[in-house]
């Protein structure tokens, strides 16, 4: 068990399953084509504001001159298909945030479409190992 586990749960039985989604969420901000902020329903009337990094693809960076234009095209596409306030489902969430504090997960739009698949199929992203 991790040292970050609260003392109250360090002796808890390991046999209990740990789940990492799916979670209901609302998109609150688009950082770039593959990073967003969302208000997440964790269940049990617990809600949290998360920085999200999309799993399975990588879009061009906005802060690099050579990729800036392509990065904004990807961001504009995401803004069209998943606008601020969009209801989404977060799936396949990794158990811990990345080094930037972002939660890594897949995003399913309410119609059932996977956002990673949309970005890849539209040519705004390249595949990335999950």
PDB file of C-alpha atoms in Angstrom:
ATOM      1  CA  UNK A   1       0.000   0.000   0.000  1.00  0.00           C
ATOM      2  CA  UNK A   2       1.231   3.479  -0.848  1.00  0.00           C
ATOM      3  CA  UNK A   3       2.759   5.721   1.803  1.00  0.00           C
ATOM      4  CA  UNK A   4       0.284   8.351   0.606  1.00  0.00           C
ATOM      5  CA  UNK A   5      -2.595   6.212   1.825  1.00  0.00           C
ATOM      6  CA  UNK A   6      -4.182   7.876   4.885  1.00  0.00           C
ATOM      7  CA  UNK A   7      -3.290   6.149   8.161  1.00  0.00           C
ATOM      8  CA  UNK A   8      -6.961   5.280   8.692  1.00  0.00           C
ATOM      9  CA  UNK A   9      -6.871   2.977   5.645  1.00  0.00           C
ATOM     10  CA  UNK A  10      -3.376   1.471   5.739  1.00  0.00           C
ATOM     11  CA  UNK A  11      -4.621  -1.698   7.455  1.00  0.00           C
ATOM     12  CA  UNK A  12      -7.700  -1.981   5.230  1.00  0.00           C
ATOM     13  CA  UNK A  13      -8.102  -5.343   3.457  1.00  0.00           C
ATOM     14  CA  UNK A  14      -6.459  -5.360   0.027  1.00  0.00           C
ATOM     15  CA  UNK A  15      -9.189  -7.664  -1.320  1.00  0.00           C
ATOM     16  CA  UNK A  16     -11.619  -4.774  -1.798  1.00  0.00           C
ATOM     17  CA  UNK A  17     -11.722  -3.708  -5.445  1.00  0.00           C
ATOM     18  CA  UNK A  18     -10.539  -0.229  -6.300  1.00  0.00           C
ATOM     19  CA  UNK A  19     -12.374   1.471  -9.142  1.00  0.00           C
ATOM     20  CA  UNK A  20     -11.191   4.350 -11.275  1.00  0.00           C
ATOM     21  CA  UNK A  21     -14.335   5.352 -13.106  1.00  0.00           C
ATOM     22  CA  UNK A  22     -16.407   5.673 -14.995  1.00  0.00           C
ATOM     23  CA  UNK A  23     -17.218   9.119 -13.656  1.00  0.00           C
ATOM     24  CA  UNK A  24     -19.739  11.705 -14.783  1.00  0.00           C
ATOM     25  CA  UNK A  25     -18.173  15.092 -15.501  1.00  0.00           C
ATOM     26  CA  UNK A  26     -18.782  18.519 -17.009  1.00  0.00           C
ATOM     27  CA  UNK A  27     -16.062  20.231 -19.034  1.00  0.00           C
ATOM     28  CA  UNK A  28     -15.112  23.593 -17.522  1.00  0.00           C
ATOM     29  CA  UNK A  29     -12.037  24.697 -19.527  1.00  0.00           C
ATOM     30  CA  UNK A  30      -9.968  23.670 -22.573  1.00  0.00           C
ATOM     31  CA  UNK A  31      -6.229  24.021 -21.975  1.00  0.00           C
ATOM     32  CA  UNK A  32      -5.307  22.632 -25.391  1.00  0.00           C
ATOM     33  CA  UNK A  33      -6.362  19.788 -27.684  1.00  0.00           C
ATOM     34  CA  UNK A  34      -5.677  17.004 -25.187  1.00  0.00           C
ATOM     35  CA  UNK A  35      -5.870  18.711 -21.774  1.00  0.00           C
ATOM     36  CA  UNK A  36      -9.012  20.004 -20.065  1.00  0.00           C
ATOM     37  CA  UNK A  37     -10.450  20.967 -16.702  1.00  0.00           C
ATOM     38  CA  UNK A  38     -13.612  19.204 -15.553  1.00  0.00           C
ATOM     39  CA  UNK A  39     -15.973  19.140 -12.605  1.00  0.00           C
ATOM     40  CA  UNK A  40     -16.212  15.439 -11.709  1.00  0.00           C
ATOM     41  CA  UNK A  41     -18.867  13.486  -9.819  1.00  0.00           C
ATOM     42  CA  UNK A  42     -16.879  10.953  -7.766  1.00  0.00           C
ATOM     43  CA  UNK A  43     -20.036   9.355  -6.331  1.00  0.00           C
ATOM     44  CA  UNK A  44     -21.438   9.543  -2.831  1.00  0.00           C
ATOM     45  CA  UNK A  45     -22.104  13.268  -3.258  1.00  0.00           C
ATOM     46  CA  UNK A  46     -18.383  13.928  -3.601  1.00  0.00           C
ATOM     47  CA  UNK A  47     -17.368  16.305  -6.389  1.00  0.00           C
ATOM     48  CA  UNK A  48     -13.952  17.493  -7.429  1.00  0.00           C
ATOM     49  CA  UNK A  49     -12.382  19.811  -9.981  1.00  0.00           C
ATOM     50  CA  UNK A  50      -9.812  17.839 -12.031  1.00  0.00           C
ATOM     51  CA  UNK A  51      -7.234  18.689 -14.641  1.00  0.00           C
ATOM     52  CA  UNK A  52      -7.650  15.947 -17.283  1.00  0.00           C
ATOM     53  CA  UNK A  53      -5.061  14.621 -19.759  1.00  0.00           C
ATOM     54  CA  UNK A  54      -6.647  12.603 -22.549  1.00  0.00           C
ATOM     55  CA  UNK A  55      -5.302   9.052 -22.856  1.00  0.00           C
ATOM     56  CA  UNK A  56      -4.378   7.452 -26.167  1.00  0.00           C
ATOM     57  CA  UNK A  57      -3.410  10.453 -28.267  1.00  0.00           C
ATOM     58  CA  UNK A  58      -1.271  13.558 -28.385  1.00  0.00           C
ATOM     59  CA  UNK A  59      -2.195  16.869 -30.043  1.00  0.00           C
ATOM     60  CA  UNK A  60       0.285  19.561 -31.120  1.00  0.00           C
ATOM     61  CA  UNK A  61       1.448  21.983 -28.443  1.00  0.00           C
ATOM     62  CA  UNK A  62       0.186  25.567 -28.324  1.00  0.00           C
ATOM     63  CA  UNK A  63       3.347  26.969 -26.740  1.00  0.00           C
ATOM     64  CA  UNK A  64       5.782  25.912 -29.489  1.00  0.00           C
ATOM     65  CA  UNK A  65       6.159  28.063 -32.574  1.00  0.00           C
ATOM     66  CA  UNK A  66       6.475  25.119 -34.963  1.00  0.00           C
ATOM     67  CA  UNK A  67       3.260  23.438 -33.771  1.00  0.00           C
ATOM     68  CA  UNK A  68       1.219  26.428 -32.570  1.00  0.00           C
ATOM     69  CA  UNK A  69      -1.052  26.664 -35.642  1.00  0.00           C
ATOM     70  CA  UNK A  70      -1.790  22.917 -35.656  1.00  0.00           C
ATOM     71  CA  UNK A  71      -2.323  23.074 -31.897  1.00  0.00           C
ATOM     72  CA  UNK A  72      -4.988  25.750 -32.268  1.00  0.00           C
ATOM     73  CA  UNK A  73      -6.715  23.752 -35.015  1.00  0.00           C
ATOM     74  CA  UNK A  74      -6.894  20.770 -32.629  1.00  0.00           C
ATOM     75  CA  UNK A  75      -8.152  22.986 -29.796  1.00  0.00           C
ATOM     76  CA  UNK A  76     -10.836  24.526 -32.036  1.00  0.00           C
ATOM     77  CA  UNK A  77     -11.976  21.068 -33.121  1.00  0.00           C
ATOM     78  CA  UNK A  78     -12.254  19.877 -29.508  1.00  0.00           C
ATOM     79  CA  UNK A  79     -14.123  23.044 -28.551  1.00  0.00           C
ATOM     80  CA  UNK A  80     -16.644  22.294 -31.315  1.00  0.00           C
ATOM     81  CA  UNK A  81     -17.245  18.634 -30.403  1.00  0.00           C
ATOM     82  CA  UNK A  82     -16.942  19.091 -26.610  1.00  0.00           C
ATOM     83  CA  UNK A  83     -17.841  22.692 -25.681  1.00  0.00           C
ATOM     84  CA  UNK A  84     -17.575  24.203 -22.221  1.00  0.00           C
ATOM     85  CA  UNK A  85     -20.347  22.676 -20.103  1.00  0.00           C
ATOM     86  CA  UNK A  86     -20.447  19.440 -22.115  1.00  0.00           C
ATOM     87  CA  UNK A  87     -21.501  16.383 -20.126  1.00  0.00           C
ATOM     88  CA  UNK A  88     -18.988  13.556 -20.563  1.00  0.00           C
ATOM     89  CA  UNK A  89     -18.034  10.210 -19.056  1.00  0.00           C
ATOM     90  CA  UNK A  90     -14.441   9.726 -17.842  1.00  0.00           C
ATOM     91  CA  UNK A  91     -13.246   6.136 -18.409  1.00  0.00           C
ATOM     92  CA  UNK A  92     -10.103   4.074 -17.887  1.00  0.00           C
ATOM     93  CA  UNK A  93      -8.804   6.548 -15.350  1.00  0.00           C
ATOM     94  CA  UNK A  94      -5.262   5.883 -14.109  1.00  0.00           C
ATOM     95  CA  UNK A  95      -5.002   5.508 -10.302  1.00  0.00           C
ATOM     96  CA  UNK A  96      -2.753   8.536  -9.779  1.00  0.00           C
ATOM     97  CA  UNK A  97      -2.311  11.895 -11.512  1.00  0.00           C
ATOM     98  CA  UNK A  98       0.700  12.506 -13.768  1.00  0.00           C
ATOM     99  CA  UNK A  99       3.682  14.690 -12.832  1.00  0.00           C
ATOM    100  CA  UNK A 100       1.661  17.790 -13.808  1.00  0.00           C
ATOM    101  CA  UNK A 101      -1.237  16.834 -11.489  1.00  0.00           C
ATOM    102  CA  UNK A 102      -3.533  15.844 -14.370  1.00  0.00           C
ATOM    103  CA  UNK A 103      -5.780  12.776 -14.191  1.00  0.00           C
ATOM    104  CA  UNK A 104      -5.194  10.520 -17.188  1.00  0.00           C
ATOM    105  CA  UNK A 105      -8.356   9.092 -18.741  1.00  0.00           C
ATOM    106  CA  UNK A 106     -10.433   8.451 -21.831  1.00  0.00           C
ATOM    107  CA  UNK A 107     -13.366  10.756 -22.480  1.00  0.00           C
ATOM    108  CA  UNK A 108     -16.654   9.475 -23.828  1.00  0.00           C
ATOM    109  CA  UNK A 109     -19.082  12.029 -25.200  1.00  0.00           C
ATOM    110  CA  UNK A 110     -22.724  11.505 -24.234  1.00  0.00           C
ATOM    111  CA  UNK A 111     -23.551  10.119 -27.678  1.00  0.00           C
ATOM    112  CA  UNK A 112     -21.087   7.293 -26.928  1.00  0.00           C
ATOM    113  CA  UNK A 113     -18.221   8.559 -29.101  1.00  0.00           C
ATOM    114  CA  UNK A 114     -14.682   8.303 -27.756  1.00  0.00           C
ATOM    115  CA  UNK A 115     -12.879  11.680 -27.962  1.00  0.00           C
ATOM    116  CA  UNK A 116      -9.484  10.071 -28.626  1.00  0.00           C
ATOM    117  CA  UNK A 117     -10.938   8.222 -31.624  1.00  0.00           C
ATOM    118  CA  UNK A 118     -12.488  11.453 -32.950  1.00  0.00           C
ATOM    119  CA  UNK A 119      -9.201  13.355 -32.705  1.00  0.00           C
ATOM    120  CA  UNK A 120      -7.220  10.549 -34.355  1.00  0.00           C
ATOM    121  CA  UNK A 121      -9.758  10.003 -37.156  1.00  0.00           C
ATOM    122  CA  UNK A 122      -9.949  13.748 -37.890  1.00  0.00           C
ATOM    123  CA  UNK A 123      -6.151  14.001 -38.089  1.00  0.00           C
ATOM    124  CA  UNK A 124      -5.748  16.422 -35.179  1.00  0.00           C
ATOM    125  CA  UNK A 125      -3.780  13.965 -33.015  1.00  0.00           C
ATOM    126  CA  UNK A 126      -1.272  11.137 -33.199  1.00  0.00           C
ATOM    127  CA  UNK A 127      -1.521   7.881 -31.213  1.00  0.00           C
ATOM    128  CA  UNK A 128       0.198   7.737 -27.844  1.00  0.00           C
ATOM    129  CA  UNK A 129       0.883   4.732 -25.644  1.00  0.00           C
ATOM    130  CA  UNK A 130      -1.569   4.643 -22.750  1.00  0.00           C
TER     131      UNK A 130
END
